[in-house]
CSV table of C-alpha atoms and ligand atoms in Angstrom, one decimal:
chain,number,residue,atom,x,y,z
A,6,MET,CA,-24.9,-19.1,-57.1
A,7,LEU,CA,-22.7,-16.2,-57.8
A,8,TYR,CA,-21.9,-13.1,-55.6
A,9,ILE,CA,-22.2,-10.3,-56.9
A,10,ASN,CA,-22.4,-6.5,-55.3
A,11,GLY,CA,-24.2,-8.5,-52.5
A,12,THR,CA,-26.5,-10.4,-54.3
A,13,TRP,CA,-26.4,-14.4,-54.9
A,14,ARG,CA,-27.9,-15.2,-58.6
A,15,GLN,CA,-27.2,-16.8,-61.8
A,16,ALA,CA,-25.2,-16.7,-64.4
A,17,GLN,CA,-27.0,-14.1,-67.1
A,18,SER,CA,-26.6,-17.3,-69.9
A,19,GLY,CA,-28.1,-19.6,-67.6
A,20,GLU,CA,-25.3,-22.2,-67.6
A,21,THR,CA,-24.7,-24.2,-64.7
A,22,LEU,CA,-21.2,-26.5,-64.0
A,23,THR,CA,-21.6,-30.2,-62.3
A,24,VAL,CA,-19.4,-31.0,-59.3
A,25,TYR,CA,-19.1,-34.5,-58.7
A,26,ASN,CA,-17.8,-36.1,-55.5
A,27,PRO,CA,-14.0,-38.2,-56.6
A,28,ALA,CA,-15.0,-41.1,-54.3
A,29,THR,CA,-18.1,-41.6,-55.3
A,30,GLY,CA,-18.0,-40.6,-58.7
A,31,LYS,CA,-21.7,-39.8,-58.5
A,32,GLU,CA,-22.8,-35.4,-59.0
A,33,LEU,CA,-23.9,-33.6,-56.0
A,34,ALA,CA,-24.4,-30.4,-57.7
A,35,GLU,CA,-25.1,-28.0,-60.6
A,36,VAL,CA,-23.9,-24.3,-59.8
A,37,ALA,CA,-24.2,-21.4,-61.4
A,38,SER,CA,-20.9,-20.8,-64.0
A,39,GLY,CA,-21.0,-17.2,-65.6
A,40,GLY,CA,-18.2,-15.1,-67.4
A,41,ARG,CA,-16.5,-12.4,-68.9
A,42,ILE,CA,-19.9,-10.2,-68.4
A,43,GLU,CA,-20.3,-11.0,-64.5
A,44,THR,CA,-16.5,-11.3,-63.8
A,45,LYS,CA,-17.1,-7.5,-65.4
A,46,GLU,CA,-20.4,-7.2,-63.4
A,47,ALA,CA,-18.3,-8.4,-59.9
A,48,ILE,CA,-14.9,-6.0,-60.9
A,49,ASP,CA,-17.3,-2.8,-61.2
A,50,ALA,CA,-19.1,-3.4,-58.7
A,51,ALA,CA,-15.6,-4.1,-56.3
A,52,ASN,CA,-14.0,-0.5,-57.8
A,53,GLU,CA,-17.4,1.1,-56.5
A,54,ALA,CA,-17.7,-0.1,-53.3
A,55,PHE,CA,-13.6,0.2,-53.0
A,56,THR,CA,-14.5,4.3,-52.3
A,57,HIS,CA,-15.6,3.7,-48.8
A,58,TRP,CA,-14.0,0.8,-48.3
A,59,LYS,CA,-10.5,1.8,-48.5
A,60,ASN,CA,-11.8,4.6,-45.4
A,61,THR,CA,-13.6,2.1,-42.6
A,62,THR,CA,-11.4,1.7,-40.1
A,63,GLY,CA,-9.0,-1.0,-39.1
A,64,LEU,CA,-10.9,-1.5,-36.5
A,65,GLU,CA,-14.2,-1.3,-38.3
A,66,ARG,CA,-12.8,-4.1,-40.6
A,67,SER,CA,-11.9,-6.7,-37.9
A,68,THR,CA,-15.4,-6.7,-36.3
A,69,LEU,CA,-16.3,-7.5,-39.7
A,70,LEU,CA,-13.6,-10.2,-40.8
A,71,ARG,CA,-13.4,-11.3,-36.7
A,72,LYS,CA,-17.8,-12.5,-37.6
A,73,THR,CA,-16.5,-14.4,-40.4
A,74,ALA,CA,-14.4,-16.5,-38.4
A,75,GLU,CA,-17.3,-17.4,-35.7
A,76,LEU,CA,-19.1,-18.3,-38.4
A,77,ILE,CA,-16.4,-20.3,-40.2
A,78,ARG,CA,-15.9,-22.3,-36.5
A,79,GLU,CA,-19.8,-22.2,-36.7
A,80,ASN,CA,-20.5,-24.1,-39.3
A,81,GLY,CA,-17.3,-25.6,-39.5
A,82,GLU,CA,-18.9,-29.5,-39.0
A,83,ASP,CA,-20.8,-28.1,-42.3
A,84,ILE,CA,-18.2,-27.1,-44.0
A,85,ALA,CA,-15.9,-30.1,-43.0
A,86,GLN,CA,-17.9,-32.0,-45.2
A,87,THR,CA,-18.7,-30.1,-48.2
A,88,ILE,CA,-15.0,-30.0,-48.6
A,89,THR,CA,-13.9,-33.8,-48.2
A,90,LYS,CA,-18.0,-35.3,-50.4
A,91,GLU,CA,-16.1,-32.1,-53.0
A,92,MET,CA,-12.2,-32.9,-53.0
A,93,GLY,CA,-11.8,-36.6,-51.6
A,94,LYS,CA,-10.6,-35.6,-48.0
A,95,SER,CA,-10.4,-37.6,-45.4
A,96,ILE,CA,-12.7,-35.8,-43.6
A,97,THR,CA,-10.5,-35.1,-39.7
A,98,GLU,CA,-8.3,-33.3,-42.3
A,99,ALA,CA,-11.4,-31.2,-43.4
A,100,ARG,CA,-11.9,-30.9,-40.2
A,101,ARG,CA,-7.9,-29.4,-39.4
A,102,GLU,CA,-8.5,-26.9,-42.0
A,103,ILE,CA,-12.2,-25.4,-41.0
A,104,ILE,CA,-10.1,-24.6,-38.5
A,105,SER,CA,-6.7,-23.3,-40.1
A,106,GLY,CA,-8.5,-21.6,-42.8
A,107,ALA,CA,-11.0,-19.4,-39.3
A,108,ASN,CA,-7.5,-19.5,-37.4
A,109,TYR,CA,-6.2,-17.0,-41.0
A,110,VAL,CA,-9.5,-15.0,-40.9
A,111,GLU,CA,-8.8,-14.3,-36.9
A,112,TRP,CA,-5.1,-13.0,-37.7
A,113,PHE,CA,-6.0,-10.8,-40.8
A,114,ALA,CA,-8.6,-9.8,-38.3
A,115,GLU,CA,-6.4,-9.1,-36.0
A,116,GLU,CA,-4.1,-7.5,-38.4
A,117,ALA,CA,-6.3,-5.0,-39.6
A,118,LYS,CA,-6.1,-3.3,-36.1
A,119,ARG,CA,-2.5,-2.6,-36.8
A,120,ILE,CA,-1.2,-0.9,-40.4
A,121,TYR,CA,1.0,1.4,-39.1
A,122,GLY,CA,3.2,3.8,-40.8
A,123,GLU,CA,6.8,5.6,-41.1
A,124,THR,CA,8.4,8.4,-39.8
A,125,ILE,CA,11.9,8.5,-42.1
A,126,PRO,CA,14.5,11.5,-40.4
A,127,ALA,CA,14.3,14.2,-42.9
A,128,PRO,CA,17.9,15.2,-44.6
A,129,GLN,CA,16.8,18.5,-43.9
A,130,LYS,CA,15.5,20.9,-41.4
A,131,ASP,CA,12.4,22.0,-43.0
A,132,LYS,CA,10.7,19.0,-44.5
A,133,HIS,CA,9.0,16.0,-42.8
A,134,LEU,CA,9.6,12.6,-44.7
A,135,MET,CA,6.5,10.3,-43.4
A,136,LEU,CA,5.0,6.7,-45.2
A,137,MET,CA,1.4,5.8,-45.8
A,138,ASN,CA,0.1,2.1,-46.0
A,139,GLU,CA,-2.8,2.2,-48.1
A,140,PRO,CA,-4.9,-0.7,-49.1
A,141,ILE,CA,-3.6,-1.4,-53.7
A,142,GLY,CA,-7.9,-0.9,-55.0
A,143,VAL,CA,-9.3,-4.0,-56.4
A,144,ALA,CA,-8.1,-6.9,-55.7
A,145,ALA,CA,-8.6,-10.3,-58.3
A,146,ALA,CA,-8.0,-13.9,-56.6
A,147,ILE,CA,-8.1,-17.7,-58.4
A,148,THR,CA,-7.5,-20.7,-56.0
A,149,PRO,CA,-7.5,-24.4,-56.0
A,150,TRP,CA,-9.4,-27.4,-55.0
A,151,ASN,CA,-6.2,-29.2,-52.5
A,152,PHE,CA,-7.7,-26.4,-49.6
A,153,PRO,CA,-11.1,-25.2,-51.3
A,154,LEU,CA,-11.0,-23.4,-47.6
A,155,SER,CA,-7.8,-21.4,-46.4
A,156,MET,CA,-7.0,-21.0,-49.3
A,157,ILE,CA,-9.3,-18.6,-49.6
A,158,THR,CA,-8.7,-17.3,-47.0
A,159,ARG,CA,-5.5,-16.4,-47.2
A,160,LYS,CA,-6.0,-14.4,-50.3
A,161,ILE,CA,-9.1,-12.6,-49.2
A,162,THR,CA,-8.9,-11.9,-46.1
A,163,PRO,CA,-5.9,-9.7,-46.0
A,164,ALA,CA,-6.8,-8.0,-48.9
A,165,LEU,CA,-10.3,-7.5,-47.1
A,166,ALA,CA,-7.9,-6.7,-44.3
A,167,ALA,CA,-6.5,-3.9,-45.4
A,168,GLY,CA,-9.0,-2.4,-47.2
A,169,CYS,CA,-8.6,-3.5,-50.8
A,170,THR,CA,-12.2,-4.6,-52.4
A,171,VAL,CA,-12.0,-8.4,-54.3
A,172,ILE,CA,-13.4,-11.1,-56.4
A,173,LEU,CA,-12.8,-15.1,-56.5
A,174,LYS,CA,-12.4,-17.8,-58.3
A,175,PRO,CA,-11.9,-21.1,-57.0
A,176,ALA,CA,-12.0,-23.8,-58.2
A,177,PRO,CA,-14.6,-25.3,-60.7
A,178,ASN,CA,-14.2,-28.4,-58.4
A,179,THR,CA,-14.9,-26.8,-55.2
A,180,PRO,CA,-16.9,-24.5,-56.0
A,181,LEU,CA,-19.6,-25.0,-53.1
A,182,THR,CA,-16.8,-24.6,-50.1
A,183,ALA,CA,-16.1,-21.7,-51.6
A,184,ILE,CA,-20.0,-21.0,-51.4
A,185,LYS,CA,-20.1,-21.3,-47.8
A,186,LEU,CA,-17.6,-19.5,-47.1
A,187,PHE,CA,-19.0,-16.1,-49.0
A,188,GLU,CA,-22.6,-17.1,-47.0
A,189,CYS,CA,-20.1,-15.6,-44.1
A,190,LEU,CA,-19.2,-13.2,-45.8
A,191,ASP,CA,-22.4,-12.4,-47.0
A,192,LYS,CA,-23.7,-12.3,-42.8
A,193,SER,CA,-20.9,-11.8,-41.2
A,194,GLY,CA,-22.7,-8.4,-43.0
A,195,PHE,CA,-19.7,-6.5,-45.4
A,196,PRO,CA,-21.1,-3.4,-48.1
A,197,ALA,CA,-21.6,-4.6,-51.5
A,198,GLY,CA,-19.3,-5.1,-53.7
A,199,VAL,CA,-16.6,-5.3,-51.3
A,200,ALA,CA,-16.3,-9.1,-51.7
A,201,ASN,CA,-18.1,-10.6,-54.8
A,202,LEU,CA,-17.6,-14.3,-55.8
A,203,VAL,CA,-17.3,-15.3,-60.1
A,204,ILE,CA,-17.1,-19.1,-60.6
A,205,GLY,CA,-17.5,-20.1,-64.3
A,206,PRO,CA,-14.2,-20.9,-68.0
A,207,ALA,CA,-11.1,-20.3,-66.1
A,208,GLU,CA,-9.4,-18.7,-69.3
A,209,GLU,CA,-12.5,-15.9,-69.9
A,210,ILE,CA,-12.8,-15.2,-65.4
A,211,GLY,CA,-9.0,-15.1,-66.2
A,212,LYS,CA,-9.1,-13.4,-69.2
A,213,GLU,CA,-10.8,-9.8,-68.2
A,214,PHE,CA,-8.9,-9.9,-64.1
A,215,THR,CA,-4.9,-10.3,-65.8
A,216,THR,CA,-7.1,-7.3,-68.5
A,217,ASN,CA,-9.0,-5.3,-66.8
A,218,PRO,CA,-6.8,-2.0,-65.7
A,219,ILE,CA,-8.9,-1.6,-62.6
A,220,VAL,CA,-7.5,-5.0,-61.1
A,221,ARG,CA,-4.9,-4.0,-59.5
A,222,LYS,CA,-4.0,-6.8,-57.4
A,223,LEU,CA,-4.1,-10.4,-58.5
A,224,ALA,CA,-3.3,-13.6,-56.2
A,225,PHE,CA,-3.3,-16.8,-57.3
A,226,THR,CA,-2.3,-20.1,-56.4
A,227,GLY,CA,-2.3,-23.8,-59.1
A,228,SER,CA,0.6,-24.9,-61.5
A,229,THR,CA,3.4,-23.0,-62.8
A,230,ASN,CA,2.5,-22.8,-65.8
A,231,ILE,CA,-0.8,-20.9,-65.5
A,232,GLY,CA,1.5,-18.7,-63.2
A,233,LYS,CA,3.8,-17.2,-65.5
A,234,LYS,CA,0.8,-16.7,-68.1
A,235,LEU,CA,-1.1,-15.1,-65.5
A,236,MET,CA,1.8,-13.1,-64.8
A,237,LYS,CA,2.2,-12.2,-68.6
A,238,ASP,CA,-0.5,-11.5,-69.0
A,239,SER,CA,-0.5,-9.0,-67.0
A,240,ALA,CA,2.1,-7.0,-67.5
A,241,ALA,CA,0.1,-5.1,-69.4
A,242,THR,CA,-2.1,-3.5,-66.8
A,243,VAL,CA,1.6,-3.5,-64.2
A,244,LYS,CA,-1.1,-5.4,-61.2
A,245,LYS,CA,1.0,-6.2,-58.2
A,246,VAL,CA,0.6,-10.5,-58.1
A,247,SER,CA,1.4,-12.7,-55.4
A,248,MET,CA,2.2,-16.8,-56.9
A,249,GLU,CA,1.9,-19.8,-55.3
A,250,LEU,CA,3.1,-22.6,-57.7
A,251,GLY,CA,3.6,-25.6,-58.1
A,252,GLY,CA,6.7,-27.2,-55.5
A,253,HIS,CA,8.9,-30.2,-55.1
A,254,ALA,CA,10.1,-30.7,-52.3
A,255,PRO,CA,13.2,-32.5,-50.9
A,256,PHE,CA,13.4,-34.1,-47.3
A,257,VAL,CA,16.5,-35.2,-45.9
A,258,VAL,CA,17.6,-37.7,-43.2
A,259,PHE,CA,21.2,-37.9,-42.4
A,260,GLU,CA,22.7,-41.2,-40.1
A,261,ASP,CA,22.1,-38.9,-36.6
A,262,ALA,CA,18.6,-38.8,-36.9
A,263,ASP,CA,15.9,-40.0,-35.5
A,264,ILE,CA,15.0,-42.8,-37.8
A,265,ASP,CA,10.7,-43.2,-36.2
A,266,GLU,CA,11.0,-38.9,-35.7
A,267,ALA,CA,11.7,-39.1,-39.4
A,268,VAL,CA,9.6,-41.8,-40.6
A,269,ALA,CA,6.1,-40.3,-39.3
A,270,GLY,CA,7.5,-37.2,-40.0
A,271,ALA,CA,7.7,-38.1,-43.8
A,272,ILE,CA,4.3,-40.4,-44.0
A,273,SER,CA,2.7,-37.0,-42.7
A,274,THR,CA,4.4,-34.1,-45.3
A,275,LYS,CA,4.1,-37.1,-48.5
A,276,PHE,CA,0.3,-38.9,-48.0
A,277,VAL,CA,-1.4,-35.6,-45.5
A,278,ASN,CA,-4.4,-34.9,-49.0
A,279,SER,CA,-2.6,-37.7,-50.9
A,280,GLY,CA,-0.3,-36.3,-51.6
A,281,GLN,CA,-2.3,-33.5,-53.4
A,282,THR,CA,0.1,-29.9,-51.3
A,283,CYS,CA,2.0,-28.0,-53.2
A,284,ILE,CA,4.4,-28.5,-49.9
A,285,CYS,CA,5.0,-32.4,-49.6
A,286,THR,CA,7.1,-34.8,-49.7
A,287,ASN,CA,8.2,-35.8,-53.2
A,288,ARG,CA,11.5,-36.6,-53.0
A,289,ILE,CA,13.0,-38.6,-50.2
A,290,TYR,CA,17.0,-38.9,-48.9
A,291,VAL,CA,18.3,-40.7,-47.0
A,292,ALA,CA,21.8,-42.1,-45.1
A,293,ASP,CA,23.2,-44.3,-47.0
A,294,GLU,CA,23.5,-46.4,-43.6
A,295,ILE,CA,20.4,-45.5,-42.3
A,296,ALA,CA,18.9,-46.0,-45.9
A,297,ASP,CA,17.4,-49.5,-46.0
A,298,GLU,CA,16.0,-49.4,-42.3
A,299,PHE,CA,13.9,-46.2,-42.8
A,300,SER,CA,12.4,-48.1,-46.3
A,301,THR,CA,11.9,-51.3,-44.4
A,302,LYS,CA,10.2,-49.5,-41.3
A,303,PHE,CA,8.6,-46.3,-44.3
A,304,ALA,CA,6.6,-49.2,-46.2
A,305,GLN,CA,5.5,-50.7,-44.2
A,306,LYS,CA,3.8,-47.5,-42.3
A,307,ALA,CA,2.8,-46.9,-45.9
A,308,ASN,CA,0.6,-49.5,-46.3
A,309,LYS,CA,-1.5,-49.0,-43.7
A,310,LEU,CA,-2.5,-46.7,-44.1
A,311,LYS,CA,-6.3,-46.3,-45.5
A,312,VAL,CA,-8.0,-45.6,-48.5
A,313,GLY,CA,-11.4,-44.8,-49.2
A,314,ASN,CA,-14.4,-42.3,-48.8
A,315,GLY,CA,-12.8,-39.5,-46.6
A,316,LEU,CA,-16.2,-39.0,-44.9
A,317,GLU,CA,-15.1,-42.8,-43.3
A,318,GLU,CA,-14.0,-41.7,-40.3
A,319,GLU,CA,-11.3,-43.8,-40.7
A,320,THR,CA,-10.0,-43.2,-43.9
A,321,LYS,CA,-6.4,-42.4,-43.6
A,322,ILE,CA,-6.2,-41.6,-47.6
A,323,GLY,CA,-9.4,-40.3,-49.8
A,324,PRO,CA,-9.8,-40.4,-54.0
A,325,LEU,CA,-7.3,-39.1,-55.6
A,326,VAL,CA,-9.4,-35.1,-57.1
A,327,ASN,CA,-9.8,-36.4,-60.4
A,328,ALA,CA,-8.9,-38.6,-63.5
A,329,GLN,CA,-5.8,-37.0,-64.8
A,330,ALA,CA,-4.7,-36.8,-61.4
A,331,LEU,CA,-5.3,-41.3,-61.1
A,332,GLU,CA,-3.7,-41.1,-64.6
A,333,LYS,CA,0.2,-39.4,-64.0
A,334,VAL,CA,0.3,-41.0,-60.7
A,335,SER,CA,0.1,-44.8,-62.6
A,336,ARG,CA,1.8,-42.9,-65.1
A,337,HIS,CA,4.8,-41.8,-62.7
A,338,VAL,CA,5.3,-45.1,-61.1
A,339,GLU,CA,5.7,-47.1,-63.9
A,340,ASP,CA,7.9,-44.7,-65.5
A,341,ALA,CA,10.0,-44.9,-62.1
A,342,LYS,CA,9.7,-49.1,-62.6
A,343,LYS,CA,11.2,-48.7,-65.6
A,344,HIS,CA,14.3,-46.7,-65.0
A,345,GLY,CA,14.9,-49.8,-62.1
A,346,GLY,CA,12.7,-49.0,-59.4
A,347,ASN,CA,11.2,-51.3,-56.7
A,348,VAL,CA,8.1,-50.9,-55.2
A,349,LEU,CA,8.2,-51.4,-51.7
A,350,CYS,CA,4.3,-50.7,-51.4
A,351,GLY,CA,1.8,-49.9,-53.6
A,352,GLY,CA,2.2,-49.3,-57.1
A,353,GLU,CA,-1.6,-49.3,-58.9
A,354,THR,CA,-4.8,-48.3,-58.4
A,355,LEU,CA,-7.6,-49.8,-56.0
A,356,ASP,CA,-10.7,-50.4,-56.4
A,357,LEU,CA,-13.0,-50.6,-53.4
A,358,PRO,CA,-17.4,-51.8,-53.6
A,359,GLY,CA,-19.6,-49.2,-54.7
A,360,MET,CA,-17.8,-46.3,-55.5
A,361,ASN,CA,-16.4,-45.3,-58.0
A,362,GLY,CA,-13.5,-42.8,-57.3
A,363,PHE,CA,-10.1,-42.0,-57.7
A,364,PHE,CA,-8.6,-44.3,-55.6
A,365,TYR,CA,-4.8,-44.6,-55.6
A,366,LYS,CA,-2.4,-47.2,-53.3
A,367,PRO,CA,-0.1,-45.7,-51.0
A,368,THR,CA,3.2,-46.5,-53.2
A,369,VAL,CA,7.1,-45.9,-51.5
A,370,ILE,CA,9.4,-47.3,-54.3
A,371,ASN,CA,13.5,-47.7,-53.5
A,372,GLU,CA,16.0,-47.5,-55.9
A,373,ALA,CA,15.2,-44.0,-57.2
A,374,THR,CA,17.5,-42.6,-60.2
A,375,GLU,CA,17.6,-38.4,-61.2
A,376,ASP,CA,16.6,-40.2,-64.4
A,377,MET,CA,13.2,-40.8,-63.3
A,378,GLN,CA,9.9,-38.6,-64.7
A,379,ILE,CA,9.5,-38.9,-60.3
A,380,ALA,CA,12.4,-37.4,-60.1
A,381,THR,CA,11.6,-34.2,-61.1
A,382,GLU,CA,8.2,-33.6,-62.1
A,383,GLU,CA,5.3,-32.5,-59.1
A,384,THR,CA,3.6,-36.4,-59.2
A,385,PHE,CA,0.9,-34.4,-56.5
A,386,GLY,CA,-0.8,-38.5,-55.2
A,387,PRO,CA,0.4,-40.8,-52.8
A,388,VAL,CA,4.3,-41.9,-54.6
A,389,VAL,CA,7.4,-41.3,-53.3
A,390,PRO,CA,11.1,-41.8,-54.6
A,391,ILE,CA,13.6,-42.6,-51.9
A,392,PHE,CA,17.0,-41.9,-53.1
A,393,SER,CA,20.7,-42.6,-51.1
A,394,PHE,CA,23.2,-39.9,-50.0
A,395,GLN,CA,26.6,-40.2,-49.1
A,396,THR,CA,27.4,-37.0,-48.0
A,397,GLU,CA,26.1,-33.6,-47.1
A,398,ASP,CA,28.1,-31.3,-50.3
A,399,GLU,CA,26.3,-34.4,-52.0
A,400,VAL,CA,22.8,-34.3,-51.1
A,401,ILE,CA,22.2,-30.1,-50.7
A,402,SER,CA,23.7,-30.1,-55.0
A,403,LYS,CA,20.6,-32.9,-55.7
A,404,ALA,CA,17.7,-31.4,-53.6
A,405,ASN,CA,18.6,-27.7,-55.3
A,406,ASP,CA,18.7,-29.3,-58.1
A,407,THR,CA,15.1,-28.1,-59.9
A,408,ASN,CA,14.0,-24.8,-60.5
A,409,TYR,CA,11.7,-25.1,-57.7
A,410,GLY,CA,12.4,-23.6,-54.3
A,411,LEU,CA,9.1,-24.2,-51.8
A,412,ALA,CA,9.1,-26.4,-49.7
A,413,ALA,CA,12.2,-28.2,-47.6
A,414,TYR,CA,12.7,-30.8,-45.1
A,415,CYS,CA,15.2,-32.1,-43.0
A,416,TYR,CA,16.0,-34.5,-40.4
A,417,THR,CA,19.4,-34.2,-37.9
A,418,LYS,CA,20.5,-34.2,-34.5
A,419,ASP,CA,23.3,-31.8,-34.8
A,420,LEU,CA,22.1,-28.7,-35.5
A,421,SER,CA,24.9,-27.0,-36.6
A,422,ARG,CA,24.7,-30.1,-40.0
A,423,GLY,CA,20.8,-27.9,-39.4
A,424,LEU,CA,21.3,-24.6,-39.4
A,425,ARG,CA,24.0,-25.7,-42.5
A,426,MET,CA,21.7,-27.4,-44.6
A,427,THR,CA,19.5,-24.1,-43.8
A,428,ARG,CA,20.9,-21.3,-45.3
A,429,GLN,CA,22.2,-24.0,-48.4
A,430,LEU,CA,18.7,-25.0,-49.2
A,431,GLU,CA,17.0,-23.3,-51.8
A,432,TYR,CA,13.7,-23.0,-50.6
A,433,GLY,CA,11.1,-20.6,-49.3
A,434,ILE,CA,9.9,-23.4,-46.2
A,435,VAL,CA,12.8,-25.1,-44.8
A,436,GLY,CA,11.4,-27.8,-42.0
A,437,ILE,CA,14.9,-28.9,-39.6
A,438,ASN,CA,12.6,-31.7,-37.8
A,439,ASP,CA,9.4,-30.0,-38.7
A,440,PRO,CA,7.3,-31.8,-41.3
A,441,ALA,CA,5.2,-29.1,-40.6
A,442,PRO,CA,6.4,-26.0,-41.3
A,443,ILE,CA,3.3,-23.7,-41.8
A,444,ALA,CA,0.8,-21.3,-38.8
A,445,VAL,CA,-1.2,-18.6,-39.4
A,446,GLN,CA,2.0,-16.3,-37.9
A,447,SER,CA,3.8,-17.8,-40.6
A,448,PRO,CA,4.9,-16.1,-44.4
A,449,PHE,CA,4.5,-19.0,-47.0
A,450,GLY,CA,6.0,-19.2,-50.3
A,451,GLY,CA,8.4,-19.9,-52.3
A,452,VAL,CA,11.6,-18.6,-54.2
A,453,LYS,CA,12.5,-19.9,-58.2
A,454,GLU,CA,9.7,-21.1,-60.1
A,455,SER,CA,7.8,-22.3,-57.0
A,456,GLY,CA,6.3,-18.3,-56.9
A,457,ILE,CA,6.4,-15.4,-55.7
A,458,GLY,CA,5.2,-13.7,-52.2
A,459,LYS,CA,3.6,-14.8,-48.9
A,460,GLU,CA,0.8,-15.9,-47.3
A,461,GLY,CA,-0.2,-15.6,-43.5
A,462,GLY,CA,2.1,-13.8,-40.7
A,463,ARG,CA,1.9,-10.0,-41.1
A,464,GLN,CA,3.9,-10.4,-44.1
A,465,GLY,CA,1.1,-11.3,-46.4
A,466,MET,CA,-1.2,-7.8,-45.2
A,467,GLU,CA,1.4,-6.1,-46.8
A,468,GLU,CA,0.8,-8.1,-50.3
A,469,TYR,CA,-2.5,-5.6,-51.0
A,470,LEU,CA,-1.0,-2.6,-49.5
A,471,GLU,CA,0.8,0.0,-50.9
A,472,LYS,CA,3.5,2.5,-49.4
A,473,LYS,CA,3.2,5.8,-50.1
A,474,PHE,CA,5.6,8.6,-49.3
A,475,ILE,CA,5.3,12.1,-48.0
A,476,SER,CA,6.9,14.7,-48.4
A,477,ILE,CA,6.1,17.9,-46.3
A,478,LYS,CA,8.5,21.7,-46.7
A,479,TYR,CA,7.4,23.4,-43.6
B,13,ADP,P1,-4.7,-27.7,-61.6
B,13,ADP,O1,-3.7,-28.1,-62.5
B,13,ADP,O2,-3.9,-27.8,-59.8
B,13,ADP,O3,-5.9,-27.2,-61.3
B,13,ADP,P2,-4.5,-24.9,-62.2
B,13,ADP,O4,-3.6,-23.7,-62.2
B,13,ADP,O5,-4.5,-25.8,-63.1
B,13,ADP,O6,-4.1,-26.2,-60.8
B,13,ADP,O7,-5.7,-24.8,-61.5
B,13,ADP,C1,-5.9,-23.9,-60.1
B,13,ADP,C2,-6.4,-22.4,-60.3
B,13,ADP,O8,-7.0,-22.0,-61.4
B,13,ADP,C3,-8.2,-23.0,-60.9
B,13,ADP,O9,-9.2,-22.3,-59.4
B,13,ADP,C4,-7.7,-23.1,-62.2
B,13,ADP,O10,-9.5,-22.7,-62.7
B,13,ADP,C5,-7.9,-21.9,-62.6
B,13,ADP,N1,-7.1,-21.8,-64.2
B,13,ADP,C6,-6.5,-22.9,-64.1
B,13,ADP,N2,-6.4,-21.9,-65.7
B,13,ADP,C7,-6.6,-20.6,-65.9
B,13,ADP,C8,-6.3,-19.7,-66.2
B,13,ADP,N3,-5.6,-19.4,-67.6
B,13,ADP,N4,-6.7,-18.7,-66.6
B,13,ADP,C9,-7.2,-18.1,-65.2
B,13,ADP,N5,-7.4,-19.0,-64.4
B,13,ADP,C10,-7.1,-20.4,-64.5
């Protein structure tokens, strides 16, 4: 169902799209699929609602958002099961996403009350200078399937907290989680038109978002190529954009690192969400003298991760999202083998009885070289190459040798080296001995072709606010 101007409805054309479970290959649901007409209606409704929503107090907006956070938690198990069914991740990880999704809503509910202005010292006696923060206007958001709940809450809840009205387009394969979130928003009592949901053909909806002059802000998470296209299309109406695009995270292990901690950290950053996150480790660089020990321990652990249907409690690695994802992973592994890579574990698809899903075994490849596809392209799967290095300068230059700049990880017991690495790594997020450098309190975002803008933290609100300068002569 679409949710436009406070009403649940079908598309005018009656068209629907089918949602499948990637673990079983079975159909899950049919949902309404709207296009340009519905998107335009949603934008108009958001525009109308903005006239009063922008004048609500932060406290009013905060109260509604807190209610939404509560409802997400109350319905947590149901939403978690929906996440696992429509995109495959393990139920344990889906439950974690409920917690982080609700925490984002709560964080921005709090921030809604703290939108301050500024007084600026004037250069002359008869002037008073001020800066006011105002909501930017109607905001559109386009989200991917890998975190079907938290990617949405990171965008639409700071928008709502700031006083913007929103239209969301979720990924076509994960609309069910988005619908459940909008049920929570609906029950929270947001006025009609303040939050709208359109599901349907990406290009058509995207075109309306980017060309309609009413939309003042576009927030996107997805592939770099689509992000570039959306930026280009948004240029004609000079929209503010925030882009969370691809990544190619290096994971650097120095000879003085705690090897077991580094192995555990690499396992979690590589295999979370079956390797389908933009901050997943893509390249592991290990100091020469410990490369064999690290690789052996890492491959042993990776090999033990249970692959299966995410709904089974003991599953650690669910299926990949679709056939193209499985094809890409297989292609990267075959290419790595051709270029002399040594497969320490995995390296093949997995057929599970009674299931028709996109399963791939956790795969570790050492003796990796720069000419492998996997060394530069984002794999988005449970596969990782291990490179060895000799000097700090060498590994810095290799780690930075990419157009991406989202997340980087570094393991060392030497804090000075950790600080040097932090300053040298051209990434928006750096984890030193920390495999999970992400929190609702902190800004998430990349540099270079990994994106523009931040999500989360106080900076996440700024994406939806404009600064108005006021000069009063008296
Ligand atoms: P992925 O390969 O991870 O699915 P995409 O960038 O293709 O990444 O998709 C991320 C989001 O962008 C999804 O919601 C998708 O439907 C949407 N999308 C894809 N192509 C376009 C487009 N041309 N215009 C607007 N949105 C798009």
